[in-house]
XYZ file of C-alpha atoms in Angstrom:
459
model
C 13.184 -13.728 -12.006
C 12.052 -11.402 -9.248
C 13.113 -12.444 -5.756
C 10.064 -12.553 -3.468
C 11.124 -12.339 0.170
C 8.437 -14.275 2.012
C 6.559 -17.592 1.957
C 4.478 -19.658 -0.381
C 0.893 -20.342 0.669
C 1.653 -23.914 1.687
C 4.348 -22.692 4.099
C 1.970 -20.042 5.420
C -0.815 -22.578 6.078
C 1.558 -25.097 7.672
C 3.327 -22.439 9.722
C 0.090 -21.119 11.211
C -1.130 -24.672 11.784
C 2.042 -25.346 13.800
C 1.138 -22.320 15.920
C -2.316 -23.785 16.527
C -4.026 -21.369 14.151
C -5.708 -21.260 10.754
C -5.343 -18.630 8.071
C -7.809 -15.838 8.932
C -10.895 -15.792 6.709
C -10.090 -12.223 5.638
C -6.546 -13.237 4.653
C -7.894 -16.086 2.509
C -10.225 -13.710 0.676
C -7.479 -11.122 0.163
C -4.959 -13.674 -1.118
C -7.637 -15.156 -3.382
C -8.475 -11.731 -4.768
C -4.831 -11.104 -5.634
C -4.490 -14.551 -7.235
C -7.429 -13.691 -9.467
C -5.882 -10.335 -10.323
C -2.678 -12.034 -11.494
C -4.559 -14.695 -13.444
C -6.773 -12.112 -15.142
C -3.646 -10.330 -16.338
C -2.272 -13.581 -17.821
C -5.598 -14.720 -19.275
C -6.176 -11.417 -21.094
C -2.580 -10.815 -22.223
C -2.165 -9.916 -25.909
C 0.774 -10.008 -28.288
C 2.229 -6.975 -30.029
C -0.344 -7.146 -32.800
C -3.191 -7.120 -30.289
C -4.093 -10.808 -30.634
C -5.055 -12.645 -27.405
C -2.396 -15.093 -26.212
C -4.989 -17.146 -24.278
C -2.464 -18.068 -21.587
C -3.588 -20.718 -19.107
C -1.370 -21.391 -16.075
C -2.565 -25.012 -15.548
C -0.507 -25.471 -12.372
C -2.104 -23.222 -9.734
C -1.244 -24.675 -6.321
C -0.254 -23.350 -2.866
C 3.446 -23.741 -3.743
C 3.020 -21.416 -6.730
C 1.410 -18.574 -4.759
C 3.922 -16.430 -2.870
C 3.174 -13.907 -0.131
C 5.969 -11.422 0.548
C 7.013 -9.781 3.813
C 5.356 -6.614 2.503
C 2.017 -8.423 2.130
C 2.172 -8.704 -1.674
C 0.765 -11.785 -3.424
C 2.501 -13.217 -6.519
C 1.407 -15.957 -8.928
C 4.587 -17.710 -10.084
C 5.904 -20.690 -12.075
C 4.214 -20.544 -15.442
C 6.453 -23.487 -16.373
C 3.666 -25.575 -17.938
C 1.425 -22.667 -18.909
C 0.083 -22.951 -22.408
C -0.628 -20.136 -24.844
C -2.489 -20.286 -28.123
C -0.217 -20.718 -31.131
C 2.643 -22.433 -29.268
C 4.907 -24.496 -31.500
C 4.845 -27.486 -29.134
C 1.717 -29.469 -28.426
C 0.540 -31.559 -25.501
C -0.231 -35.099 -26.627
C -3.889 -36.087 -26.309
C -4.660 -37.636 -22.941
C -1.415 -36.448 -21.311
C -2.058 -34.886 -17.904
C 0.138 -31.998 -16.775
C 0.127 -30.306 -13.384
C -0.254 -31.380 -9.741
C -3.086 -33.905 -9.538
C -4.475 -32.620 -6.217
C -5.147 -29.183 -7.725
C -6.446 -30.174 -11.157
C -9.864 -29.341 -12.527
C -11.984 -32.351 -13.618
C -11.539 -31.595 -17.326
C -7.770 -31.378 -16.829
C -7.702 -34.815 -15.162
C -9.622 -36.199 -18.141
C -6.983 -34.928 -20.558
C -9.407 -32.446 -22.080
C -8.646 -28.905 -23.207
C -7.850 -26.491 -20.382
C -8.965 -22.854 -20.473
C -9.046 -19.946 -18.023
C -11.834 -21.636 -16.022
C -9.427 -24.484 -15.295
C -7.228 -22.014 -13.403
C -10.335 -20.727 -11.598
C -11.093 -24.248 -10.313
C -7.518 -24.746 -9.105
C -7.650 -21.353 -7.360
C -10.837 -22.498 -5.615
C -8.975 -25.538 -4.248
C -6.201 -23.276 -2.938
C -8.787 -21.123 -1.117
C -10.556 -24.248 0.237
C -7.296 -25.589 1.660
C -6.296 -22.220 3.132
C -9.633 -22.060 4.946
C -9.578 -25.624 6.275
C -5.823 -26.353 6.662
C -6.621 -29.683 4.954
C -6.175 -31.103 1.471
C -9.302 -31.461 -0.632
C -8.412 -35.018 -1.661
C -6.677 -37.689 0.408
C -4.897 -40.857 -0.680
C -1.601 -41.794 -2.300
C -2.938 -44.113 -5.000
C -2.678 -42.012 -8.145
C -5.411 -43.907 -10.008
C -7.902 -43.423 -7.159
C -6.821 -39.807 -6.774
C -7.444 -39.067 -10.444
C -10.917 -40.600 -10.111
C -11.701 -38.313 -7.166
C -10.492 -35.305 -9.149
C -12.718 -36.234 -12.074
C -15.779 -36.561 -9.810
C -14.975 -33.305 -7.940
C -17.378 -34.130 -5.107
C -16.044 -31.416 -2.799
C -17.912 -30.394 0.381
C -18.132 -26.702 1.313
C -15.277 -25.427 3.500
C -17.776 -24.615 6.266
C -18.288 -28.371 6.724
C -14.727 -28.452 8.081
C -14.399 -24.955 9.539
C -17.596 -23.641 11.118
C -16.633 -19.942 11.139
C -16.436 -19.692 7.322
C -19.117 -17.111 6.385
C -21.875 -18.342 4.035
C -20.975 -15.661 1.475
C -17.377 -16.890 1.196
C -18.570 -20.510 1.238
C -20.728 -19.755 -1.789
C -17.919 -17.983 -3.674
C -15.470 -20.857 -3.172
C -18.033 -23.493 -4.170
C -18.915 -21.614 -7.358
C -15.226 -21.681 -8.326
C -15.225 -25.448 -7.588
C -18.224 -26.298 -9.771
C -17.581 -29.533 -11.683
C -18.921 -28.176 -14.965
C -16.881 -25.323 -16.426
C -20.012 -23.392 -17.431
C -21.152 -23.315 -13.777
C -17.965 -21.585 -12.558
C -17.035 -17.930 -12.743
C -16.687 -17.018 -16.406
C -13.443 -15.083 -15.806
C -10.865 -14.583 -13.080
C -11.979 -10.943 -12.938
C -15.531 -12.027 -12.064
C -14.086 -14.217 -9.281
C -11.989 -11.266 -8.087
C -14.999 -8.931 -7.995
C -16.967 -11.316 -5.759
C -14.062 -11.656 -3.331
C -13.690 -7.858 -3.309
C -17.388 -7.458 -2.455
C -16.999 -9.962 0.373
C -13.990 -8.123 1.816
C -15.663 -4.718 1.467
C -18.676 -5.978 3.413
C -16.905 -8.013 6.093
C -13.383 -6.575 6.524
C -12.911 -3.325 4.558
C -9.774 -2.398 6.538
C -7.977 -5.708 6.001
C -4.981 -5.225 3.710
C -1.415 -6.077 2.876
C -0.098 -4.942 6.253
C -2.173 -7.686 7.903
C -0.730 -10.301 5.538
C 2.731 -8.944 6.306
C 2.252 -9.615 10.036
C 1.159 -13.215 9.329
C 4.239 -13.828 7.171
C 6.582 -12.354 9.777
C 5.132 -14.556 12.531
C 5.586 -17.723 10.486
C 9.092 -16.699 9.388
C 10.032 -16.032 13.024
C 9.004 -19.574 13.885
C 10.937 -21.005 10.905
C 14.141 -19.362 12.152
C 14.680 -22.194 14.640
C 11.499 -21.543 16.649
C 12.589 -18.003 17.482
C 10.588 -16.382 20.231
C 10.740 -12.754 19.198
C 10.494 -10.299 22.071
C 11.219 -6.838 20.755
C 11.681 -4.347 23.558
C 11.873 -0.622 22.996
C 13.732 1.052 25.837
C 12.662 4.642 26.409
C 12.764 4.975 30.165
C 10.812 8.207 30.590
C 7.256 6.955 31.094
C 5.337 3.721 31.275
C 2.950 2.485 28.624
C -0.517 3.664 29.592
C -3.970 2.307 28.897
C -5.259 3.279 25.461
C -7.194 6.536 25.550
C -6.319 7.994 22.175
C -5.273 6.345 18.942
C -1.549 6.269 18.151
C -2.404 8.188 15.009
C -3.808 10.919 17.195
C -6.964 11.963 18.983
C -10.071 12.721 16.957
C -10.687 16.279 15.878
C -13.447 16.761 18.460
C -14.107 15.326 21.918
C -15.789 11.955 22.233
C -18.926 13.905 23.173
C -18.938 15.811 19.879
C -21.813 14.956 17.560
C -20.566 12.670 14.799
C -22.054 14.838 12.046
C -19.935 17.821 13.098
C -16.666 16.162 12.111
C -15.164 16.916 8.721
C -15.647 13.919 6.467
C -15.281 12.529 2.989
C -18.357 11.674 0.965
C -17.396 8.763 -1.305
C -19.532 8.663 -4.442
C -20.283 5.244 -5.967
C -22.905 3.802 -8.272
C -24.768 2.517 -5.211
C -24.928 5.975 -3.652
C -22.820 7.939 -1.184
C -20.835 6.675 1.793
C -19.625 8.928 4.622
C -16.127 8.583 6.120
C -15.674 10.780 9.213
C -12.091 11.998 9.257
C -9.768 11.428 12.189
C -6.077 12.336 12.235
C -5.101 10.301 9.158
C -6.794 8.322 6.411
C -4.851 6.166 3.921
C -6.601 5.707 0.572
C -5.690 2.838 -1.788
C -6.229 -0.809 -2.596
C -4.707 -1.744 0.781
C -5.618 1.470 2.592
C -7.997 2.266 5.404
C -10.363 3.496 2.710
C -10.026 0.586 0.285
C -10.602 1.105 -3.445
C -10.844 -2.031 -5.596
C -9.450 -0.547 -8.798
C -6.381 -1.820 -10.657
C -5.391 1.781 -11.440
C -5.137 2.572 -7.741
C -1.900 1.883 -5.827
C -1.864 -0.095 -2.572
C -1.141 3.130 -0.633
C -2.199 5.775 -3.132
C -2.830 8.923 -1.099
C -3.465 10.103 2.421
C -5.626 12.750 4.064
C -4.294 13.984 7.400
C -4.871 16.697 9.974
C -2.283 19.457 10.295
C -2.765 22.719 12.230
C -6.588 22.360 12.273
C -6.719 21.832 8.501
C -6.946 18.651 6.461
C -4.237 18.005 3.888
C -4.302 15.562 0.976
C -1.075 14.281 -0.563
C -0.167 11.677 -3.144
C 2.025 8.823 -1.836
C 4.031 8.326 -5.018
C 1.294 6.605 -7.026
C 1.736 5.895 -10.734
C -1.630 7.330 -11.811
C -1.751 10.397 -9.589
C -4.229 12.060 -7.238
C -6.552 14.807 -8.479
C -8.187 17.638 -6.545
C -10.947 19.474 -8.411
C -9.768 17.564 -11.531
C -6.213 18.925 -11.302
C -3.323 16.563 -10.575
C -1.532 17.514 -7.361
C 2.250 17.332 -7.089
C 2.569 18.584 -3.508
C 0.495 18.441 -0.341
C -2.789 20.286 -0.874
C -4.957 21.873 1.842
C -8.618 20.897 1.485
C -11.477 23.366 1.519
C -15.173 22.626 1.908
C -16.598 21.274 -1.338
C -13.253 20.135 -2.828
C -13.440 16.897 -4.800
C -10.707 14.246 -4.755
C -10.429 11.747 -7.605
C -8.346 8.557 -7.351
C -8.799 6.108 -10.200
C -12.541 5.742 -10.751
C -13.420 6.858 -7.215
C -14.566 10.402 -6.444
C -14.707 11.871 -2.946
C -16.071 15.191 -1.726
C -14.629 16.950 1.322
C -17.330 18.241 3.668
C -16.410 20.479 6.607
C -19.339 21.182 8.908
C -19.197 24.290 11.057
C -17.974 23.711 14.600
C -20.194 24.416 17.566
C -19.989 27.978 18.707
C -17.281 28.408 21.289
C -18.026 30.293 24.506
C -16.872 33.919 24.551
C -13.210 34.274 25.527
C -12.407 35.447 29.043
C -11.163 38.996 29.492
C -7.437 39.365 28.773
C -5.091 38.861 31.677
C -2.417 41.522 31.983
C 1.114 40.310 31.365
C -0.040 36.810 30.382
C 2.789 34.324 30.122
C 3.786 33.556 26.518
C 2.716 30.207 25.121
C 5.545 27.659 25.451
C 7.151 26.495 22.224
C 6.181 23.172 20.655
C 7.902 20.212 22.270
C 9.002 17.372 19.963
C 7.778 14.024 21.232
C 7.182 10.402 20.250
C 3.924 8.530 20.733
C 4.694 4.811 21.087
C 2.020 2.126 20.713
C 2.058 -1.619 21.209
C -1.344 -3.247 20.941
C -3.695 -1.370 23.249
C -0.919 0.272 25.256
C 0.339 3.790 24.628
C 3.205 5.952 25.820
C 4.158 9.533 25.056
C 7.763 10.628 25.570
C 9.445 13.998 25.089
C 12.496 13.858 22.836
C 15.853 15.167 23.953
C 18.963 15.076 21.772
C 18.916 11.343 21.006
C 16.838 8.254 21.775
C 18.209 4.755 21.178
C 15.828 2.080 19.861
C 17.043 -1.193 21.343
C 15.684 -4.678 20.793
C 16.017 -8.061 22.445
C 15.356 -11.373 20.643
C 15.210 -14.777 22.321
C 16.597 -17.628 20.136
C 16.279 -20.846 22.124
C 18.499 -20.387 25.213
C 20.353 -17.428 23.680
C 19.153 -13.849 24.058
C 20.427 -11.443 21.387
C 20.440 -7.704 21.931
C 21.181 -4.847 19.623
C 20.239 -1.392 18.382
C 17.845 -0.995 15.453
C 18.347 2.760 15.159
C 17.976 6.025 16.967
C 16.085 9.302 16.823
C 18.591 12.161 16.957
C 18.393 15.956 16.892
C 20.243 17.869 14.178
C 20.350 21.574 13.349
C 17.281 21.390 11.096
C 15.190 18.932 13.133
C 14.961 15.352 14.327
C 16.102 12.437 12.175
C 15.665 8.697 12.415
C 18.969 6.946 11.771
C 18.863 3.203 10.954
C 21.440 0.807 12.394
C 22.580 -2.580 11.144
C 21.098 -5.274 13.347
C 18.881 -8.348 13.485
C 15.784 -6.158 13.808
C 15.267 -3.115 11.598
C 13.199 0.010 11.844
C 10.812 0.324 8.893
C 9.131 3.375 7.380
C 6.144 2.669 5.113
C 6.987 -1.041 5.255
C 10.648 -0.785 4.208
C 13.869 -0.118 6.149
C 15.400 3.293 5.310
C 18.781 3.203 3.573
C 19.892 6.527 5.081
C 18.800 8.957 7.814
C 15.281 10.342 7.291
C 14.163 13.706 8.603
C 10.971 13.449 10.661
C 7.962 15.669 10.066
C 4.901 15.895 12.338
C 2.708 12.879 11.724
C 5.506 10.649 10.366
C 5.235 7.053 11.549
C 7.760 4.224 11.753
C 7.796 0.719 13.213
C 10.102 -1.642 15.137
C 8.694 -5.129 15.613
C 5.230 -4.763 17.210
C 5.907 -1.146 18.258
C 4.491 1.753 16.240
C 5.900 5.278 16.624
C 4.497 8.666 15.648
C 6.541 11.870 15.690
C 4.723 14.941 16.997
C 5.555 18.547 17.788
């Protein structure tokens, strides 16, 4: 079996509760959407001859939903799942699964189908939202009776900040009658996707990853993690520009003069003004709810006053003007980008006319060469530091009364440019969510992370 480095949902809920918090509403919707995606795959699985297997998990519970450090969600433990045509049979009236998470028909010993899993998923979402169990009591007979009645109040009755739209989605999944629930896990997934797109379109796997890391830090003996990056050349300043870079124009520039992407959907067109970088994918800044689209599928970024689009190693590719790109591609006005079922059009408005240049100055000093530098961000604080030959990235972690120090890596100059070199330690530098196995050469715009600190390499 695949090793999933992270937590199950029960550990996540309990860990945040111990910190005096609840699972964010957006995280609940995102985890629920991914649960539905996994269930839809199982429910619609076919054998080699193309016949539906009609797999039903029948044991969906918080312990069987894993969230990895990378923010991935996995549905696991199909130990009592049942598929059509199995040689073994469940005896009539025998109940299988965890009673607290059963659907009413399951607790009555009746036939379970895909809508049974939908009900159990609704309970998982309800408990993530409220940090409480739907049913209380240790008497199994009374508990089974409660499950059969399924008289469940909306999560907003326990947690007031649950939006009405999400309340409605969860309660539809928890309908007592199977015909009143979502017909398929995909239908459930679509509704959660609509909710996220309307309320938190930028919420993705990286946000889940931060939640997991915080809970894991607490599990490691109540570790108080204080990661300090020591670059003693400047102090962190108040946030004026984004760590990704300043916008193309001044803050006073009219919004409609910025280059932008026009995203074409069945509902019409949506405008996305472009800044220094835009990640496109299921978990990107521009989120696309399409199974054919990777979590981080492609990016559009600014380089030398031109916007570049590049594929980020997706399985289904990125297309510009209906041709699959294999390298970074410079965009021109009118170019179309296709990712999965989504089409985008690049629009570059003309800039405002610049004032006439001043008369040339005799013997003007030559422009100084580009200076490599790092932009460091932590929350709303920013620092920019010029790179020399090497910069050490140190960390400090408080574990009870003991303070551990070490080096997570360094940025070092070589003949052909600057490299980031990882070092073995308690804290690791990550690039695109994973620690590098060997030195990586830095290019302008490359970003890496150490604890809560985000770095961008610039020239």
